[in-house]
Amino acid sequence: CYLNRIEEVEDKIDAFITLNKDEALKAAEEVDRKIQNGEEVGMLSGIPIAIKDNISTKGLKTTCGSKMLENYIPPYDATVIENIRKEDGIIIGKTNMDEFAMGSSTETSYFKTTKNPYNLNKVPGGSSGGSAAAVAACDVPLALGSETGGSIRQPSSFCGVVGIKPTYGLVSRYGVVSYASSLDQVGPFAKNVEDAALLLNVLAGYDKRDSTSIFREKVDYIKGLTEDIKGMKIGLPKEYFTECVDEKVKEKVLEAVEVLKDLGAEVEEISLPYTEYALACYYIIANGEASSNLSRFDGVNFGYRSAEYSNLEELYKNSRSEGFGEEVKRRIMVGTYVLSSGYYDAYYRKAQEVRTLIKNDFDKTFEKYDIILAPTSPILPFNIGEKIDDPLAMYMSDILTVSVNLAGACALSVPCGYVDGLPVGLQIIGNEFEEEKILRLAYNYE
Ligand code: GLN
């Protein structure tokens, strides 16, 4: 019946790049057979899950929203996909995204622009806009996205769903096409906090195939949800409530703060002084790492190959010029510049130093507070086409999310009301590996 729903709304929403109809039906029949035979079934048995198209799925196209990988079919599953299959989840399709996860609106996709289910003239956010829209439009109850600088939380906020950016190292990156390796994390989208916690249970865990994966005792993220939040200490960073934030968004978030106070939380204003450098720092580090990661798409090892070349250098040049979109090229150029000898110290190295200062802000805060609370996005979902020709305006929409990625902490976005019929997201930020805490607060709030 989810496939019917997708057929019904897909021509309006454009959430998917590839549907996995036949395989999904086969997998669902297999789960059915297990149930009929009285065999044990997994935590996600029979649940259709939409997958962002930068996560490798064996035998199923993984395009990263790019012409470069238009016909790429991975020969293996990412670890997160293996985990989902082990728990009998159904991979129903691959969702639209900004090309190579670079963007905040899903408009940089080579294939299509996903529409916001709340208003078809608005963007769904990005880069995981297809996954967020698919959950919001009830195409699927669960989806996977990836974050480098806000790509799960911001579209969650824009589409009125729950999205989690896990602590760096909690979820395996094996088989996830790299954007900026020191920032990338996969995380869940769901309609509510409990469903998101269920999917996180399946995703989280040590993986020896990812050298940045961290070994921790397994946690059941559902178990602690119902505990109360009396006495929880919450900090509201003044830098996240400046004039850059839409007044109506602020108002909704402050209404949520009142609800949390009534539930027994203690709320105080705090300061994260290095916030003002976060966006510049993020775009130097992310672009630098991206320029290196994307060098593998050369028309030889991976991806699109130009039909026109007369020597090897031309093959590289023409394949990359024709295969990558404008935003990706812009970032490769900026990234190559900040890593180049002579400029490395002034940009990339400096940004790494600033990153440490941003992390110190968080570390100091979490010595005294359990949670940092803020809006997820400074603005409401914007019109399709409104920012696509103004990269800096587009980058500004990440201003409240990128610090968390730089610090490696965990955070989620949960809906906290509507303005003019458009959803607003409340951002709940926790210290490294404190997913239980942010989920408990979100569950109590919801
Ligand atoms: N919008 C940010 C960017 O363009 C974040 C993207 C992401 O998290 N993948 O880099």
mmCIF file of N, CA and C in Angstrom, residues 163-220:
data_model
loop_
_atom_site.group_PDB
_atom_site.id
_atom_site.type_symbol
_atom_site.label_atom_id
_atom_site.label_comp_id
_atom_site.label_asym_id
_atom_site.label_seq_id
_atom_site.Cartn_x
_atom_site.Cartn_y
_atom_site.Cartn_z
ATOM 1 N N GLY A 163 14.248 14.351 12.542
ATOM 2 C CA GLY A 163 15.496 13.885 11.923
ATOM 3 C C GLY A 163 16.640 13.974 12.912
ATOM 4 N N ILE A 164 17.480 12.942 12.916
ATOM 5 C CA ILE A 164 18.596 12.904 13.883
ATOM 6 C C ILE A 164 19.937 12.928 13.164
ATOM 7 N N LYS A 165 20.844 13.805 13.651
ATOM 8 C CA LYS A 165 22.250 13.787 13.233
ATOM 9 C C LYS A 165 22.995 13.132 14.391
ATOM 10 N N PRO A 166 23.401 11.877 14.203
ATOM 11 C CA PRO A 166 24.076 11.185 15.310
ATOM 12 C C PRO A 166 25.490 11.727 15.548
ATOM 13 N N THR A 167 26.028 11.420 16.705
ATOM 14 C CA THR A 167 27.420 11.752 17.033
ATOM 15 C C THR A 167 28.349 11.177 15.969
ATOM 16 N N TYR A 168 29.371 11.955 15.589
ATOM 17 C CA TYR A 168 30.334 11.450 14.608
ATOM 18 C C TYR A 168 30.981 10.164 15.145
ATOM 19 N N GLY A 169 30.907 9.095 14.356
ATOM 20 C CA GLY A 169 31.509 7.818 14.790
ATOM 21 C C GLY A 169 30.495 6.809 15.304
ATOM 22 N N LEU A 170 29.258 7.249 15.530
ATOM 23 C CA LEU A 170 28.241 6.306 16.055
ATOM 24 C C LEU A 170 27.703 5.394 14.951
ATOM 25 N N VAL A 171 27.549 5.959 13.741
ATOM 26 C CA VAL A 171 26.972 5.202 12.624
ATOM 27 C C VAL A 171 28.051 5.031 11.548
ATOM 28 N N SER A 172 28.147 3.831 11.012
ATOM 29 C CA SER A 172 29.197 3.541 10.027
ATOM 30 C C SER A 172 29.033 4.367 8.751
ATOM 31 N N ARG A 173 30.156 4.845 8.223
ATOM 32 C CA ARG A 173 30.139 5.562 6.947
ATOM 33 C C ARG A 173 30.539 4.642 5.793
ATOM 34 N N TYR A 174 30.769 3.351 6.083
ATOM 35 C CA TYR A 174 31.196 2.426 5.033
ATOM 36 C C TYR A 174 30.109 2.309 3.967
ATOM 37 N N GLY A 175 30.476 2.609 2.735
ATOM 38 C CA GLY A 175 29.508 2.522 1.637
ATOM 39 C C GLY A 175 28.699 3.794 1.443
ATOM 40 N N VAL A 176 29.026 4.838 2.200
ATOM 41 C CA VAL A 176 28.349 6.123 2.008
ATOM 42 C C VAL A 176 29.298 6.999 1.181
ATOM 43 N N VAL A 177 28.821 7.529 0.071
ATOM 44 C CA VAL A 177 29.714 8.290 -0.804
ATOM 45 C C VAL A 177 30.185 9.544 -0.052
ATOM 46 N N SER A 178 31.488 9.682 0.083
ATOM 47 C CA SER A 178 32.048 10.732 0.939
ATOM 48 C C SER A 178 31.873 12.119 0.336
ATOM 49 N N TYR A 179 31.498 13.049 1.198
ATOM 50 C CA TYR A 179 31.490 14.471 0.845
ATOM 51 C C TYR A 179 32.657 15.087 1.620
ATOM 52 N N ALA A 180 32.497 15.274 2.935
ATOM 53 C CA ALA A 180 33.600 15.737 3.769
ATOM 54 C C ALA A 180 33.750 14.717 4.894
ATOM 55 N N SER A 181 34.780 13.896 4.777
ATOM 56 C CA SER A 181 34.870 12.700 5.624
ATOM 57 C C SER A 181 34.914 12.978 7.124
ATOM 58 N N SER A 182 35.424 14.139 7.539
ATOM 59 C CA SER A 182 35.522 14.390 8.987
ATOM 60 C C SER A 182 34.191 14.907 9.545
ATOM 61 N N LEU A 183 33.187 15.054 8.684
ATOM 62 C CA LEU A 183 31.895 15.594 9.131
ATOM 63 C C LEU A 183 30.716 14.649 8.836
ATOM 64 N N ASP A 184 30.835 13.825 7.796
ATOM 65 C CA ASP A 184 29.693 13.029 7.310
ATOM 66 C C ASP A 184 29.154 12.043 8.369
ATOM 67 N N GLN A 185 27.852 11.973 8.491
ATOM 68 C CA GLN A 185 27.165 10.956 9.319
ATOM 69 C C GLN A 185 25.812 10.638 8.695
ATOM 70 N N VAL A 186 25.413 9.373 8.793
ATOM 71 C CA VAL A 186 24.079 8.957 8.330
ATOM 72 C C VAL A 186 23.117 9.007 9.518
ATOM 73 N N GLY A 187 21.862 9.343 9.246
ATOM 74 C CA GLY A 187 20.887 9.356 10.341
ATOM 75 C C GLY A 187 19.465 9.159 9.832
ATOM 76 N N PRO A 188 18.533 8.927 10.779
ATOM 77 C CA PRO A 188 17.146 8.608 10.409
ATOM 78 C C PRO A 188 16.212 9.811 10.290
ATOM 79 N N PHE A 189 15.198 9.631 9.438
ATOM 80 C CA PHE A 189 14.022 10.506 9.389
ATOM 81 C C PHE A 189 12.819 9.672 9.795
ATOM 82 N N ALA A 190 11.877 10.275 10.536
ATOM 83 C CA ALA A 190 10.648 9.565 10.897
ATOM 84 C C ALA A 190 9.566 10.589 11.183
ATOM 85 N N LYS A 191 8.337 10.064 11.320
ATOM 86 C CA LYS A 191 7.212 10.955 11.630
ATOM 87 C C LYS A 191 7.230 11.379 13.097
ATOM 88 N N ASN A 192 7.781 10.499 13.946
ATOM 89 C CA ASN A 192 7.801 10.828 15.374
ATOM 90 C C ASN A 192 9.104 10.337 16.011
ATOM 91 N N VAL A 193 9.311 10.753 17.265
ATOM 92 C CA VAL A 193 10.588 10.497 17.933
ATOM 93 C C VAL A 193 10.809 8.996 18.168
ATOM 94 N N GLU A 194 9.771 8.280 18.534
ATOM 95 C CA GLU A 194 9.936 6.854 18.835
ATOM 96 C C GLU A 194 10.381 6.081 17.585
ATOM 97 N N ASP A 195 9.773 6.382 16.448
ATOM 98 C CA ASP A 195 10.160 5.697 15.205
ATOM 99 C C ASP A 195 11.610 6.037 14.828
ATOM 100 N N ALA A 196 11.994 7.292 15.047
ATOM 101 C CA ALA A 196 13.376 7.692 14.736
ATOM 102 C C ALA A 196 14.349 6.932 15.641
ATOM 103 N N ALA A 197 13.966 6.766 16.909
ATOM 104 C CA ALA A 197 14.817 6.031 17.861
ATOM 105 C C ALA A 197 14.940 4.564 17.454
ATOM 106 N N LEU A 198 13.854 4.003 16.952
ATOM 107 C CA LEU A 198 13.878 2.602 16.485
ATOM 108 C C LEU A 198 14.891 2.440 15.349
ATOM 109 N N LEU A 199 14.837 3.347 14.387
ATOM 110 C CA LEU A 199 15.769 3.232 13.254
ATOM 111 C C LEU A 199 17.208 3.476 13.706
ATOM 112 N N LEU A 200 17.390 4.392 14.660
ATOM 113 C CA LEU A 200 18.749 4.638 15.177
ATOM 114 C C LEU A 200 19.290 3.380 15.856
ATOM 115 N N ASN A 201 18.422 2.635 16.533
ATOM 116 C CA ASN A 201 18.837 1.363 17.144
ATOM 117 C C ASN A 201 19.469 0.435 16.109
ATOM 118 N N VAL A 202 18.924 0.462 14.903
ATOM 119 C CA VAL A 202 19.404 -0.430 13.846
ATOM 120 C C VAL A 202 20.686 0.117 13.196
ATOM 121 N N LEU A 203 20.789 1.434 13.109
ATOM 122 C CA LEU A 203 21.927 2.051 12.412
ATOM 123 C C LEU A 203 23.200 2.077 13.257
ATOM 124 N N ALA A 204 23.047 2.343 14.553
ATOM 125 C CA ALA A 204 24.208 2.616 15.414
ATOM 126 C C ALA A 204 24.995 1.339 15.683
ATOM 127 N N GLY A 205 26.318 1.475 15.743
ATOM 128 C CA GLY A 205 27.133 0.326 16.113
ATOM 129 C C GLY A 205 28.496 0.380 15.457
ATOM 130 N N TYR A 206 29.449 -0.220 16.125
ATOM 131 C CA TYR A 206 30.836 -0.227 15.652
ATOM 132 C C TYR A 206 30.948 -1.012 14.341
ATOM 133 N N ASP A 207 31.783 -0.509 13.441
ATOM 134 C CA ASP A 207 32.019 -1.201 12.179
ATOM 135 C C ASP A 207 33.511 -1.131 11.857
ATOM 136 N N LYS A 208 34.151 -2.269 11.826
ATOM 137 C CA LYS A 208 35.612 -2.242 11.594
ATOM 138 C C LYS A 208 35.964 -1.758 10.194
ATOM 139 N N ARG A 209 34.997 -1.712 9.279
ATOM 140 C CA ARG A 209 35.295 -1.235 7.926
ATOM 141 C C ARG A 209 35.300 0.296 7.821
ATOM 142 N N ASP A 210 34.914 0.968 8.914
ATOM 143 C CA ASP A 210 34.998 2.437 8.948
ATOM 144 C C ASP A 210 35.990 2.806 10.044
ATOM 145 N N SER A 211 37.138 3.363 9.644
ATOM 146 C CA SER A 211 38.202 3.606 10.634
ATOM 147 C C SER A 211 37.819 4.692 11.635
ATOM 148 N N THR A 212 36.774 5.460 11.365
ATOM 149 C CA THR A 212 36.355 6.491 12.326
ATOM 150 C C THR A 212 35.164 6.027 13.159
ATOM 151 N N SER A 213 34.777 4.764 13.008
ATOM 152 C CA SER A 213 33.687 4.210 13.812
ATOM 153 C C SER A 213 34.198 3.990 15.239
ATOM 154 N N ILE A 214 33.366 4.267 16.213
ATOM 155 C CA ILE A 214 33.825 4.188 17.610
ATOM 156 C C ILE A 214 33.102 3.061 18.330
ATOM 157 N N PHE A 215 33.888 2.259 19.063
ATOM 158 C CA PHE A 215 33.277 1.136 19.773
ATOM 159 C C PHE A 215 32.608 1.616 21.063
ATOM 160 N N ARG A 216 31.324 1.310 21.208
ATOM 161 C CA ARG A 216 30.567 1.656 22.422
ATOM 162 C C ARG A 216 29.638 0.491 22.734
ATOM 163 N N GLU A 217 29.250 0.397 24.008
ATOM 164 C CA GLU A 217 28.211 -0.574 24.363
ATOM 165 C C GLU A 217 26.948 -0.225 23.587
ATOM 166 N N LYS A 218 26.211 -1.226 23.124
ATOM 167 C CA LYS A 218 24.955 -0.973 22.410
ATOM 168 C C LYS A 218 23.938 -0.325 23.363
ATOM 169 N N VAL A 219 23.244 0.698 22.888
ATOM 170 C CA VAL A 219 22.233 1.374 23.705
ATOM 171 C C VAL A 219 20.876 1.142 23.053
ATOM 172 N N ASP A 220 19.842 0.922 23.860
ATOM 173 C CA ASP A 220 18.482 0.863 23.309
ATOM 174 C C ASP A 220 17.876 2.260 23.439
#
